Amino acid sequence: MCGIVGYIGKQEAVPVLLDGLKRLEYRGYDSAGVTVFNQGKLSCSKTVGRLVKVEELLEKSPLPGTVGIGHTRWATHGRPSDRNAHPHFDCTQRISVVHNGIIENYIELKEWLQEKGHIFNSETDTEVLPHLIEEYYRGSLVEAVQDALKKVEGAFALVVICKDHPEHLVVARKASPLIIGLGKEENFIASDIPAVLPYTRDIFILDDGEMAVVEAAGVQVSDFDGKLLPKKPFHVEWDITAAEKGGYEDFMLKEIHEQPRAVRDTMAGKIDRGEMKVVLPEVKLSAAEINKLQKIHVVACGTASYAGQVGKFLIEKLARIPVEVDLASEFRYRDPIVGPNSLTIIISQSGETADTLAGLREAKALGSRVLAITNVVGSSVAREADDLILTLAGPEIAVASTKAYTTQLLSLYLLAIYLAQERGIISLNDRMGMLEAMMNLPTQIEKVLNTETKIKEFAGNFKDCEDIFFIGRGLDYAVSLEGALKLKEISYIHAEAYAAGELKHGTLALIVEGVPVFAVVTQPELYDKMISNIKEVKAREATVVALALAGDHDTEKSVDYVLHIPLTHTMLTPILSVVPLQLFAYYTAKAKGCDVDKPRNLAKSVTVE
Ligand code: M6R
């Protein structure tokens, strides 16, 4: 978690650092700060609160200088406070550091450094870094950083500035993302690409175990022992405007509206319309390997894991391979039964989620082949997987995932059909039925988006609720999980999803007069059962909103509000039914006055365990 930036060149550093930090605020926003070198010393401005508070401080007391570092924080060790905000310093104010990650052995290191006389000012794990570098400093910043890194365990992306060496910044990466934007007589450092895009499209993506000495005139990449490593720049093709709001009030609303385009792009080039089959260019699994698969594990977090729940249903139904879905934070600690005859599917929008990445590495260590579904080219997940499906959602900035989820679902549809087709167990007719329906999805999502005004009107009625329940069966249950997560993370209303048949085993006790229940009813073979479950909650005087298929006028008779989605193939409904759930969460949160793009306590990219 946290976003870090650095700049060295001829421009004033502060505007460049602040501009970069603004684009990284999705990584954390509970405090922020910058350190700049000027006239032989390091000056720092930092504060608890959003970046705008640092901007205000800097307006009052500007920090001139052409080399500097910056940070936007998501607290892990030490509550959000001025003292815990980065950058942190050594005892002599000679060295300043910004860090993203967790130094796991910081208590041990802190005690050791305190015994040596170092004075600490914060409760953070990060502060051991400047003190450790100070401890090893003999005039060369690079060597001191190398020595310090040998002592450090855990995850880090860091930028170090030293007042004795304003000619360079030293950066290093292990298990937290870090990129270097390559300019002319200037260079940029950031946790993520959008932060440097206004200045350059050529970047170095640092790998784990790599560090770099960044000067205005050039960048030298090496391992932690100083052995120089050849590095090829990566040229970014996508546009910065894709990462901006484009006239919408919030990124989340913009991203909800981008779903037709995102789904269309993710599908492009992956359906052979002549043979009506799926083509996955970066999946190298042969038919023989697919036939040997005994088990598939899906490993992911949050929304991505709920996409995995849909994926399980699809793969088991179409390809007849058993699938287990694991939360990545649980997977590697439960001694999973994974081996050479299993495939692990890693789903991650960012491709940098620490738990998910650890799951990927655990699966590989156990001999499993790994297929990644991710949205970020060049991310750790994309680079470390054997096979890849890229979701072409474009940059997702809002913390609440929307277009990443629908494109993950689309990728899982493609994958399930691909596995079934390579195993020779799906008929051409069935394939055609699904693929043709898939090609209609972008237009159908547009139709669902046209119901926005209706959703906006009634969502406001739920803003003061304390609890909302989401119910569904089969695929509708999987989508309910995502609907409940969306609502709770941005509106702070307690929301839970239940398999509708499970209500009577306990949860029905919570259903009393006026409790809202959102019922998803899109699966024809489960229709009668769902109507019975709706009647059960109505009998307890719940207020029921139903999400039903176009033409279903019976459901209407049993509920208080109804929304319809267009008819599609039974297995494809989740990609349409999630859209009203996203809009419902968005407008309920807006009616409550919440900051939908930056919900409290959360961050977009969770790069700590
Ligand atoms: O980047 P990832 O897909 O690995 O992120 C996983 C979760 O942190 C993410 O889906 C999270 O649950 C979203 N904020 C939910 O909207």
Short mmCIF file of N, CA, C and O in Angstrom, two decimals, residues 58 70 119 138 213 254 302 315 366 474 524:
data_model
loop_
_atom_site.label_atom_id
_atom_site.label_comp_id
_atom_site.label_asym_id
_atom_site.label_seq_id
_atom_site.Cartn_x
_atom_site.Cartn_y
_atom_site.Cartn_z
N LEU A 58 2.46 23.70 1.53
CA LEU A 58 3.52 24.10 0.60
C LEU A 58 3.25 25.47 -0.03
O LEU A 58 4.18 26.16 -0.44
N GLY A 70 8.39 11.89 -2.52
CA GLY A 70 7.08 12.14 -1.94
C GLY A 70 6.34 10.85 -1.65
O GLY A 70 6.69 9.77 -2.15
N ILE A 119 17.57 7.61 17.66
CA ILE A 119 16.33 8.13 18.26
C ILE A 119 15.22 8.06 17.21
O ILE A 119 15.36 8.61 16.11
N ARG A 138 29.03 5.58 5.13
CA ARG A 138 30.45 5.98 5.27
C ARG A 138 30.83 6.95 4.16
O ARG A 138 31.97 6.98 3.72
N VAL A 213 20.28 3.53 -9.27
CA VAL A 213 20.80 4.85 -8.94
C VAL A 213 20.25 5.77 -10.02
O VAL A 213 20.54 5.60 -11.22
N LYS A 254 -17.71 6.87 -13.86
CA LYS A 254 -17.10 6.80 -15.19
C LYS A 254 -16.76 5.34 -15.52
O LYS A 254 -17.03 4.86 -16.63
N GLY A 302 -11.10 -10.20 -2.55
CA GLY A 302 -12.20 -9.25 -2.73
C GLY A 302 -13.02 -9.52 -3.98
O GLY A 302 -13.41 -10.66 -4.27
N ILE A 315 -16.63 -23.01 -15.19
CA ILE A 315 -15.64 -24.03 -15.58
C ILE A 315 -16.17 -25.43 -15.26
O ILE A 315 -16.05 -26.36 -16.06
N LEU A 366 4.61 -25.19 -5.47
CA LEU A 366 4.04 -26.54 -5.30
C LEU A 366 3.93 -27.27 -6.64
O LEU A 366 3.39 -28.36 -6.70
N GLY A 474 -27.37 -20.09 -7.05
CA GLY A 474 -26.45 -20.40 -8.15
C GLY A 474 -25.66 -19.17 -8.53
O GLY A 474 -25.10 -18.46 -7.68
N PRO A 524 -33.55 -19.28 -14.75
CA PRO A 524 -34.86 -19.90 -14.96
C PRO A 524 -35.06 -21.20 -14.18
O PRO A 524 -36.11 -21.42 -13.59
#
